[in-house]
Coordinates of C-alpha atoms in Angstrom, one line a residue:
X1 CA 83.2 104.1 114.0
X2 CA 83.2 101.2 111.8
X3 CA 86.6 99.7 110.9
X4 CA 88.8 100.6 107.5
X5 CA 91.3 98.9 106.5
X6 CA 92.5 96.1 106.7
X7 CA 89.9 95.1 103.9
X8 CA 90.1 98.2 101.9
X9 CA 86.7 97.2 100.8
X10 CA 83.9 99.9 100.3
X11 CA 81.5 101.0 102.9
X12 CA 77.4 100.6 103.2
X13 CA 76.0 103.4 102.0
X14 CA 74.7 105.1 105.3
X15 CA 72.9 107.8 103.7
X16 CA 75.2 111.0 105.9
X17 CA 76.3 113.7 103.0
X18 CA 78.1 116.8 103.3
X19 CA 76.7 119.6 100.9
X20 CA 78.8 121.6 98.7
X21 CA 81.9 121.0 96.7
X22 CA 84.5 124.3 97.5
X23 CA 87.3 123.1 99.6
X24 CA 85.6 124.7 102.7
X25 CA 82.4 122.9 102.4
X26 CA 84.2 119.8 102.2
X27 CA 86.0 117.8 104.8
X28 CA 88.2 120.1 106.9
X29 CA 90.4 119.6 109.7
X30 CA 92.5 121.2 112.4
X31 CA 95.6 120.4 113.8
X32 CA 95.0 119.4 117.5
X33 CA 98.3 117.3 118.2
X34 CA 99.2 119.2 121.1
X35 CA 95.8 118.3 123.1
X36 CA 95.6 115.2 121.7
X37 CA 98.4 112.5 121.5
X38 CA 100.5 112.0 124.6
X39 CA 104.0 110.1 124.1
X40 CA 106.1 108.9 126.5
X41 CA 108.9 106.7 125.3
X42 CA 109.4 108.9 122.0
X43 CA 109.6 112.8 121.3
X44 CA 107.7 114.7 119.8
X45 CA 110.3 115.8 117.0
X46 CA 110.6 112.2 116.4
X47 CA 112.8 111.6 113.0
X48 CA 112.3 108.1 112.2
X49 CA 110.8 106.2 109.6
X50 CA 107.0 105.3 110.7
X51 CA 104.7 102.5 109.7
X52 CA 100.9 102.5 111.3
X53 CA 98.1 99.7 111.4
X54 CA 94.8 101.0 113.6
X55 CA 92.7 98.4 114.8
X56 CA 90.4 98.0 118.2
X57 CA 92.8 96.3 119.8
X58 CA 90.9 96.3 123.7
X59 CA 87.7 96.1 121.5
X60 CA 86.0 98.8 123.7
X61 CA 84.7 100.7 120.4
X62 CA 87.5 102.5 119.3
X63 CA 90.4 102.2 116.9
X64 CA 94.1 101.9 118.5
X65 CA 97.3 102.6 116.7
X66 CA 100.6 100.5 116.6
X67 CA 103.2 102.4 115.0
X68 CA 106.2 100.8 113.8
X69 CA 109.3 102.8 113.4
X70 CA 112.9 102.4 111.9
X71 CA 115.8 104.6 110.2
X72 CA 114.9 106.1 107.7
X73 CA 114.8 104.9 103.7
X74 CA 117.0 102.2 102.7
X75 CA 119.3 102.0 105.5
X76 CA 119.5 99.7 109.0
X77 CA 118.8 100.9 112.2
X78 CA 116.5 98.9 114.0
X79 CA 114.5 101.0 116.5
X80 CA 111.2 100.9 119.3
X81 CA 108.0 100.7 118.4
X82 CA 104.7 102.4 119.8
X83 CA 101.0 101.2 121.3
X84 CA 98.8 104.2 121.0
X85 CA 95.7 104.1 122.7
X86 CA 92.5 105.8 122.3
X87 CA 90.3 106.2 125.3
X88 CA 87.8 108.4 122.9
X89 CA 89.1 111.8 123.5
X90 CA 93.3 111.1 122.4
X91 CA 95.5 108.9 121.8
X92 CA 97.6 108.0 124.5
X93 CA 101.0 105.8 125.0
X94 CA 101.1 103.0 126.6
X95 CA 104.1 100.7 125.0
X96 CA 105.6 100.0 128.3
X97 CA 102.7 99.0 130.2
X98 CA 100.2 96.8 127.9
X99 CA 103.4 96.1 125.2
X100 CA 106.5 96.2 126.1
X101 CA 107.6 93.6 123.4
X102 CA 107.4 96.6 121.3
X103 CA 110.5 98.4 123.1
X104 CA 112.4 95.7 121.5
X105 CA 114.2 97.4 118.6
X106 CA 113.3 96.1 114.9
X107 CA 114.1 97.1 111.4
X108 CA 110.2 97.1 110.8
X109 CA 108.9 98.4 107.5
X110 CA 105.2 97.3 107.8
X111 CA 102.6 96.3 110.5
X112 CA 99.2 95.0 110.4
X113 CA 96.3 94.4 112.9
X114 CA 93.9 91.6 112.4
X115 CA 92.7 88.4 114.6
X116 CA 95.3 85.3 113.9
X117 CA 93.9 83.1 115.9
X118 CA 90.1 83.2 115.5
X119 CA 89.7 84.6 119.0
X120 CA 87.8 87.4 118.0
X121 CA 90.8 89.7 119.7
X122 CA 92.9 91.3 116.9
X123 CA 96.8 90.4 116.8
X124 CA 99.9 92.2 115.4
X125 CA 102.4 91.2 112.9
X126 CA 105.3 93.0 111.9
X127 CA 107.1 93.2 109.0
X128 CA 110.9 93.7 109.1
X129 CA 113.8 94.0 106.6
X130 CA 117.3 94.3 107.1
X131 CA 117.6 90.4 107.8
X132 CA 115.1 90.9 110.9
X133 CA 112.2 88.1 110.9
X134 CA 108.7 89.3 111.1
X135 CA 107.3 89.1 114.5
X136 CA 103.7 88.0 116.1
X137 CA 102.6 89.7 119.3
X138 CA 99.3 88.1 120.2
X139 CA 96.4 90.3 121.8
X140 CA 95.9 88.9 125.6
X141 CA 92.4 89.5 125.3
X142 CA 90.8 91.3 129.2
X143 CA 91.2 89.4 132.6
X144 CA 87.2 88.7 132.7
X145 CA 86.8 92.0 134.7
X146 CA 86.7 93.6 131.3
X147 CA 90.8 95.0 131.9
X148 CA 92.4 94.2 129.0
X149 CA 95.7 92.3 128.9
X150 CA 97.4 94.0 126.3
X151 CA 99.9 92.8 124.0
X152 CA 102.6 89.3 124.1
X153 CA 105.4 88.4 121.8
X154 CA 104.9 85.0 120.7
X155 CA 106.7 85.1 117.3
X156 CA 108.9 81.5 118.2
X157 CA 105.8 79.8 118.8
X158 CA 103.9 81.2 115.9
X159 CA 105.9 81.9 113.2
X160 CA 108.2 79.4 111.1
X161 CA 112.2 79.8 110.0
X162 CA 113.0 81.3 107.1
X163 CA 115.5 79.5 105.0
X164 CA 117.4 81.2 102.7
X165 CA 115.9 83.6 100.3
X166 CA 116.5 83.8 96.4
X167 CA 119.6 86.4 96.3
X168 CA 119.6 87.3 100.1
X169 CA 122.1 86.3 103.2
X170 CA 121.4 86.1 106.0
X171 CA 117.8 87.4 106.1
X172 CA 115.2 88.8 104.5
X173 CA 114.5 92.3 103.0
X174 CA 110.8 92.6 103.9
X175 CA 108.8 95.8 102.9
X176 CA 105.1 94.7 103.2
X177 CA 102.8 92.1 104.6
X178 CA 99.1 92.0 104.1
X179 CA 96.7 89.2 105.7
X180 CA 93.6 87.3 104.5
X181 CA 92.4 83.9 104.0
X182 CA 93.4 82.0 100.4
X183 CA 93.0 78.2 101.7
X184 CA 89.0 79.1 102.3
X185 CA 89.7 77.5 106.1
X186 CA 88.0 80.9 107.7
X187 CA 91.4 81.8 109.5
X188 CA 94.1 84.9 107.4
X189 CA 97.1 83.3 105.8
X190 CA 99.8 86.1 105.4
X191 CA 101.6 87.4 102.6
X192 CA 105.5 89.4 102.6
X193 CA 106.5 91.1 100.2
X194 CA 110.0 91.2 99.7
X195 CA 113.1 93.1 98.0
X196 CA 116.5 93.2 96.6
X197 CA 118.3 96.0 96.1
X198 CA 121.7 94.3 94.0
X199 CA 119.4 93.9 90.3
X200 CA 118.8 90.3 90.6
X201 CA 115.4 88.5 91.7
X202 CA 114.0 87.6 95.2
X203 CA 111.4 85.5 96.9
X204 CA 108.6 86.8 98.6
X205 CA 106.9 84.2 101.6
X206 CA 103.6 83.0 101.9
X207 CA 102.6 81.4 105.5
X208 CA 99.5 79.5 105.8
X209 CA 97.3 79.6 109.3
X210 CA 96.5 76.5 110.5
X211 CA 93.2 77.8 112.2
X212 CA 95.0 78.8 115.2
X213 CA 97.1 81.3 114.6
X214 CA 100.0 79.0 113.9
X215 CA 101.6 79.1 110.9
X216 CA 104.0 77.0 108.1
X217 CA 105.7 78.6 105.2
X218 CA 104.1 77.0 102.1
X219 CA 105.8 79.4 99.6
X220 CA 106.8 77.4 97.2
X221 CA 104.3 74.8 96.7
X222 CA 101.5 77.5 96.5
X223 CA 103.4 80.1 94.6
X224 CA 105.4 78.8 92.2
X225 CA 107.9 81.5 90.2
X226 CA 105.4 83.5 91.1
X227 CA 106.9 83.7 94.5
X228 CA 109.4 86.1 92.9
X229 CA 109.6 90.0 93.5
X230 CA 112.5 92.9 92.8
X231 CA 111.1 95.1 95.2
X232 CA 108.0 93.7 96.6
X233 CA 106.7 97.9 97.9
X234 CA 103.1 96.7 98.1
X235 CA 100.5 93.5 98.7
X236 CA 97.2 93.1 99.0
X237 CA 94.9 89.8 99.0
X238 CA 91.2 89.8 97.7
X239 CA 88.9 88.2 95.5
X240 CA 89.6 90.4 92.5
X241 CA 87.6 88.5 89.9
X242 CA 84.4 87.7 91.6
X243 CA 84.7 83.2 91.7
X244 CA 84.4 83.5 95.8
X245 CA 88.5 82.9 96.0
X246 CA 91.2 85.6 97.6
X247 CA 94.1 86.5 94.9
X248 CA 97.1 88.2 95.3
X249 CA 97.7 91.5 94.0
X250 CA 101.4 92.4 94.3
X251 CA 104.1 95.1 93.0
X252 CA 107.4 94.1 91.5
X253 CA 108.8 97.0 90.4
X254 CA 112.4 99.0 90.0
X255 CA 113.6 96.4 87.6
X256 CA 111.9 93.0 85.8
X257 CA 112.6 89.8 87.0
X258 CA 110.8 86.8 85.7
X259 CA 108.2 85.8 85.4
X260 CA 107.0 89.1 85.1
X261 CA 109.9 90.6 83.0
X262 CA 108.3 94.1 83.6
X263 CA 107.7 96.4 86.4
X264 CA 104.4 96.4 87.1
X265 CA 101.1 95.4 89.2
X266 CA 100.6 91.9 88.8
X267 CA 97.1 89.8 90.1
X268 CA 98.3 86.3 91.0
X269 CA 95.1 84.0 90.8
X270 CA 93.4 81.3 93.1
X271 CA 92.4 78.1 91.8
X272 CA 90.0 77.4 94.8
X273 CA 92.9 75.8 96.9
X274 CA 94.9 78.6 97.8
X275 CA 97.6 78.0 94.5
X276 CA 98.5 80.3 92.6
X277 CA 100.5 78.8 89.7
X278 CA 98.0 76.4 87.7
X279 CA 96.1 79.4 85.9
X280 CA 97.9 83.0 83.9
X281 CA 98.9 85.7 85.8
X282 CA 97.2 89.4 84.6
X283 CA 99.9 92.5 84.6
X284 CA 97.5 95.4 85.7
X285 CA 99.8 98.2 85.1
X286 CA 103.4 98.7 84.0
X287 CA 103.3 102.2 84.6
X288 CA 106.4 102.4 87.2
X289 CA 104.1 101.9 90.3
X290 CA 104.9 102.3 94.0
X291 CA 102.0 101.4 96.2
X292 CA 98.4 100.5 95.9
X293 CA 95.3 100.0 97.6
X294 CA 91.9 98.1 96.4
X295 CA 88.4 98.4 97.3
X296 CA 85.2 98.5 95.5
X297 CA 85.3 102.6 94.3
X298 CA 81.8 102.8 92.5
X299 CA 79.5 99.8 94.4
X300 CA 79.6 97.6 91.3
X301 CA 81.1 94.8 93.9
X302 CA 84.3 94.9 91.6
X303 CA 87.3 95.6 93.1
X304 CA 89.1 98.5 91.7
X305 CA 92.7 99.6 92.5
X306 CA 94.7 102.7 93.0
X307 CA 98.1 103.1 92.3
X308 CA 100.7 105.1 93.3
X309 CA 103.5 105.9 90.6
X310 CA 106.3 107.0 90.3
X311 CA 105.2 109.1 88.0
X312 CA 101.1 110.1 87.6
X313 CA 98.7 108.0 90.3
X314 CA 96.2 105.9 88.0
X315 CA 93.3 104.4 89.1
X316 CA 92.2 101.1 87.6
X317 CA 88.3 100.6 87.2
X318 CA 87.0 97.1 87.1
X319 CA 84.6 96.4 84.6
X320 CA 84.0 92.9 83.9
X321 CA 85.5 89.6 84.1
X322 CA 86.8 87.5 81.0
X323 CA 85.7 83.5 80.7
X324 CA 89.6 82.9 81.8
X325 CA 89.0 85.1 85.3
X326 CA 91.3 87.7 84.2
X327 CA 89.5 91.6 84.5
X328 CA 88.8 93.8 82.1
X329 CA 90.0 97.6 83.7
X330 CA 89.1 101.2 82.7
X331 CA 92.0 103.5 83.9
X332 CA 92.5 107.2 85.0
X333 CA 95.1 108.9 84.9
X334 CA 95.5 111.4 87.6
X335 CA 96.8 114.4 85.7
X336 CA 98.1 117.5 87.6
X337 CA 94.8 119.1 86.3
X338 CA 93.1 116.6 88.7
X339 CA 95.7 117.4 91.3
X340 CA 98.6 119.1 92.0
X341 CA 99.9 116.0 94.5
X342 CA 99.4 113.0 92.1
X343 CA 102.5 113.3 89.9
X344 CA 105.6 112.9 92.3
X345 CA 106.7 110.1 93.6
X346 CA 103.7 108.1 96.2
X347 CA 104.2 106.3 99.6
X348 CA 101.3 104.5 101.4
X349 CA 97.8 104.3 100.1
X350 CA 94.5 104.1 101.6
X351 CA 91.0 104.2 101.0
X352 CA 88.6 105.2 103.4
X353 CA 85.2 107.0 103.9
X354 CA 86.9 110.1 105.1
X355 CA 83.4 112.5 104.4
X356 CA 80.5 109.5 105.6
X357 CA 78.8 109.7 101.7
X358 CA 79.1 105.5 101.3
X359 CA 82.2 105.4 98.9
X360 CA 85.8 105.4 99.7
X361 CA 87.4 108.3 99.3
X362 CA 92.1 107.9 98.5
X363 CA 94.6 109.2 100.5
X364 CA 98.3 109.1 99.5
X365 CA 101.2 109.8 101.8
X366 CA 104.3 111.2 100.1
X367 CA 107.2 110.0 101.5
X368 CA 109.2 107.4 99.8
X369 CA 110.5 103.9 101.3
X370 CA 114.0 103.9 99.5
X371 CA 114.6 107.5 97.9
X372 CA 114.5 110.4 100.6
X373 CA 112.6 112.8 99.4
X374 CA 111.2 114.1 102.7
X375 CA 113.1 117.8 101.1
X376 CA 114.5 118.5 98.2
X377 CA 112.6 118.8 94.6
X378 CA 111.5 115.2 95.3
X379 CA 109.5 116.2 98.2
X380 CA 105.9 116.3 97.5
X381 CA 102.3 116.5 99.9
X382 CA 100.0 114.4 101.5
X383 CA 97.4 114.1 99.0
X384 CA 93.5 113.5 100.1
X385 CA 91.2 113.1 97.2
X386 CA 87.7 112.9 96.8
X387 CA 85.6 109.9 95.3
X388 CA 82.3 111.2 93.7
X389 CA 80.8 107.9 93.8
X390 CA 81.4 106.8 90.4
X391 CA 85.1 106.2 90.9
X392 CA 86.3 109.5 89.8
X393 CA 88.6 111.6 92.0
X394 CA 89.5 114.9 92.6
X395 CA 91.4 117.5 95.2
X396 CA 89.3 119.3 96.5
X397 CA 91.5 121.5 98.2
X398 CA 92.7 123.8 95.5
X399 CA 95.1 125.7 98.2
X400 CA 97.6 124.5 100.8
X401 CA 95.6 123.1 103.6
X402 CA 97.5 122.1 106.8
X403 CA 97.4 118.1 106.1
X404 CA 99.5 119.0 103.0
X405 CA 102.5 117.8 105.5
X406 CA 105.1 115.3 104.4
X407 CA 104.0 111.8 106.8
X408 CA 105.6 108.6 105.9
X409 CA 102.5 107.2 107.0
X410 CA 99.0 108.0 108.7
X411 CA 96.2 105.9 109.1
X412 CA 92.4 107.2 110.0
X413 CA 90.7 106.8 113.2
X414 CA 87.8 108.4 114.9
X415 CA 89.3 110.0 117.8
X416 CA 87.3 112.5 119.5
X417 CA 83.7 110.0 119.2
X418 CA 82.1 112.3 116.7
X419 CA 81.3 109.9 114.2
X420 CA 83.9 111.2 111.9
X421 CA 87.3 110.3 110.6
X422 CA 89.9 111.7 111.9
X423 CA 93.8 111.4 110.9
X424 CA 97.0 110.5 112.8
X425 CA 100.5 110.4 110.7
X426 CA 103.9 110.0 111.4
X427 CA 106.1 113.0 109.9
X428 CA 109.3 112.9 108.7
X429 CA 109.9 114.7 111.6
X430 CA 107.3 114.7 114.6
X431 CA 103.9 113.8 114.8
X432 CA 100.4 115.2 113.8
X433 CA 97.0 114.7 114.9
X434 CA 94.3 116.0 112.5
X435 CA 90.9 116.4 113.9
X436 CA 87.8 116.7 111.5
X437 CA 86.4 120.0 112.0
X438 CA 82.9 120.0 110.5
X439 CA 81.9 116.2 111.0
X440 CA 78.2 116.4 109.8
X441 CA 77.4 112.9 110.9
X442 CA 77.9 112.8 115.2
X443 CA 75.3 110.8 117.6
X444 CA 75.5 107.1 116.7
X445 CA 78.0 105.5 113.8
X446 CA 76.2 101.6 114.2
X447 CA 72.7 103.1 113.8
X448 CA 73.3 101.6 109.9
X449 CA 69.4 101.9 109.3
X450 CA 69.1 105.0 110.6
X451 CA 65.9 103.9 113.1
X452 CA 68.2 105.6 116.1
X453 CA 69.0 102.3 117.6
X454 CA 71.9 99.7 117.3
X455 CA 69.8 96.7 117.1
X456 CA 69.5 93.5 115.2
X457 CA 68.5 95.4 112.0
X458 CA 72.0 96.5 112.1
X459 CA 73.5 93.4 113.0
X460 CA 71.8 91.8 109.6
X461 CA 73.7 94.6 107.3
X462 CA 76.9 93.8 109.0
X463 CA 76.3 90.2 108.7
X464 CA 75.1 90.2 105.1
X465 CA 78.3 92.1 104.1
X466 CA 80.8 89.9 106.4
X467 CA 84.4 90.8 105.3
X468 CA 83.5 93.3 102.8
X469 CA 83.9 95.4 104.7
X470 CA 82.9 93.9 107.6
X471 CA 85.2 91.6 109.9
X472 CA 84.3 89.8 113.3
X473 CA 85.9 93.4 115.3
X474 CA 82.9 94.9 113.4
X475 CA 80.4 93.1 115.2
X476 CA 81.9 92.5 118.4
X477 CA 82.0 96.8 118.3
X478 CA 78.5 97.0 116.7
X479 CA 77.3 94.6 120.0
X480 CA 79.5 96.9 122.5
X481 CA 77.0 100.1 121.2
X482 CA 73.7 97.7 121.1
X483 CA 70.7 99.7 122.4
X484 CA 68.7 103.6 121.6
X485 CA 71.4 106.0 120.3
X486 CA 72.1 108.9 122.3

């Protein structure tokens, strides 16, 4: 199944619908966890806060889960983390064995998967607060019998020191990292988003990849003021305007700091050398968000971007670029008449494909990263909403279904080699495993033409949309199904 995420750009069109449009007809699921996940060095009625990346980390064709996991909300406790793997019919453990750097205890608030160090094998990063650097566990890639290595800490090689943040001692208050290239050398630079909860501003970090996975902290040369954040809750890095340059699109919100001097959404632009101080800043949205996620909603190749608020979810429609590079955006709001789940307060946001129609569909988690509200009147559902292929969204599920749980965070991954999505969270207590009951695509998920083989037809589409969404897992997994479809 082709790879979400780390792009959170929209999907080729591969022509698989799913009729109807009552909640039955639509994407449904059932709740397999107990036939399906297999832990071993944490419970089942696990109460920590979770984090999740998927990625193919052994590259044999399907998507693996780190999970990251600390106390939760805004306190320390620094904890183990988790290596989930999927050998097409579960996900099974297997920290101890293939990544045991992970049993070292970390106040982690974020994780990502994605290849560092241009070895076509995708690493991990972790992002941690509570004065904890982020870590860099490289993938060992397989032994040459095709047994793969698993997963090696090699942050003190890797990574730079941090010195001293703005309005921090000792260390940092990370609560999101994202990864992509802004230099234009081919190899992801890597962006932290950081916090502070005493009113005053602090300094988010930018580190730039050298090629090889090695990287210096170039923060302040490249960012300017604009390195500054009051709570940094969300990051991501892509071309926003269309001029062939990644930006950064990042949250300060809770209270202003300059240069912002508003909560708010705030697209920091490229100038073609990977700075992002020589041209003006755009403020997306003041509207108290939490989260976001962007992708390209409606196949215009303009990225669009969905925010999670504190108050009603907006979506924020691209629709043309100004002479200056700044965007012009339509927004949405997403009334309770659109949903039910859209006005409390959002965690993590994601856009994937979850019915195989060629848009992305959103998926919000509900749990918050500094308020707990996993009870209480705060507490609110997972919320899964449909795109319609113009950008528009709605819940389709009208009633309580059983994904209306309360998961810090999830992540999607074709588990049982249907073809089909299915979803993993973390609870605020325990675990789930959500299996998509009436996948309508099955057989043979690289067949992009639809000719019923993987072959170099298919190859071409990837190619031709390299990195959006497309990365280099894509086609090492496209070439691990080449030949007639099943």
């Amino acid at each position: 199944m082709k790879l979400i995420a780390m792009t959170g750009a929209a999907g080729l069109a591969l022509g698989w619908a799913v009729a109807g449009t009552a909640t039955a007809q639509w994407v449904s699921f059932t709740d397999e966890t107990a036939t399906r996940l297999t832990l071993t060095s944490v419970g089942a009625g696990d109460g920590q806060e979770k984090d999740i990346a998927s990625g193919d980390l052994d590259r044999d064709g399907d998507l693996d889960i780190i999970v990251v996991r600390k106390a939760p909300f805004s306190n320390p406790g620094p904890d183990t983390h988790v290596l989930l793997m999927n050998d097409g019919t579960g996900l099974v453990e297997q920290t101890g064995t293939l990544a045991a750097d992970l049993l070292i205890p970390s106040d982690a608030r974020d994780v990502l998967i994605a290849d560092l160090d241009g070895d076509l094998w995708p690493d991990v990063v972790i992002c941690n607060t509570f004065d904890n650097p982020p870590r860099y566990l490289r993938n060992m890639g397989n032994d040459g019998m095709g047994v793969w290595l698993g997963l090696d800490e090699e942050t003190a090689t890797r990574f730079p020191s941090l010195p001293p943040l703005l309005g921090q001692s000792p260390g940092p208050l990370f609560c999101a990292v994202w990864a992509e290239d802004v230099t234009g050398n081919g190899a992801r630079d890597l962006y932290f988003g950081n916090y502070n909860p005493g009113g005053t501003a602090t300094e988010d970090v930018l580190f730039i990849n050298d090629g090889t996975g090695h990287f210096t902290n170039e923060t302040v040369a490249r960012m300017g003021d604009r390195r500054r954040s009051a709570f940094a809750s969300g990051v991501e890095i892509h071309d926003m305007n269309g001029d062939g340059f990644n930006d950064i699109v990042k949250i300060s919100t809770l209270f202003a700091v300059t240069p912002w001097n508003t909560n708010g959404i705030f697209i920091c632009f490229n100038n073609g050398a990977g700075v992002f101080d020589t041209t003006a800043f755009q403020t997306v949205t003041t509207a108290q968000p939490y989260m976001l996620t962007v992708g390209d909603l409606n196949d215009d190749q303009m990225m669009d971007i969905y925010v999670a608020s504190d108050d009603e979810d907006l979506v924020k429609m691209a629709q043309s670029v100004n002479g200056d590079g700044t965007i012009n955006y339509q927004t949405t709001v997403l009334t309770s008449a659109i949903s039910p789940r859209t006005r409390r307060f959002g965690g993590n946001t994601k856009f994937v494909d979850i019915d195989s129609d060629g848009d992305l569909d959103a998926a919000v988690a509900p749990v918050d990263v500094d308020i707990q509200n996993c009870t209480g009147p705060l507490a609110g559902e997972f919320c899964l909403l449909r795109n319609d292929g113009t950008g528009t969204m709605d819940d389709p599920y009208a009633i309580d279904t059983e994904i209306h749980v309360r998961p810090h965070d999830y992540t999607f991954v074709d588990i049982n080699n249907d073809g089909c999505m299915d979803i993993f969270m973390g609870l605020c207590t325990g675990w789930q495993v959500f299996i998509q009951s009436n996948c309508a695509v099955g057989g043979c998920p690289w067949d992009l033409n639809g000719d019923g083989f993987v072959l170099s037809a298919d190859l071409a589409i990837v190619l031709g949309a390299w990195n959006a969404p497309y990365l280099s897992a894509d086609v090492a997994q496209l070439l691990g199904s080449w030949g007639a479809c099943p």
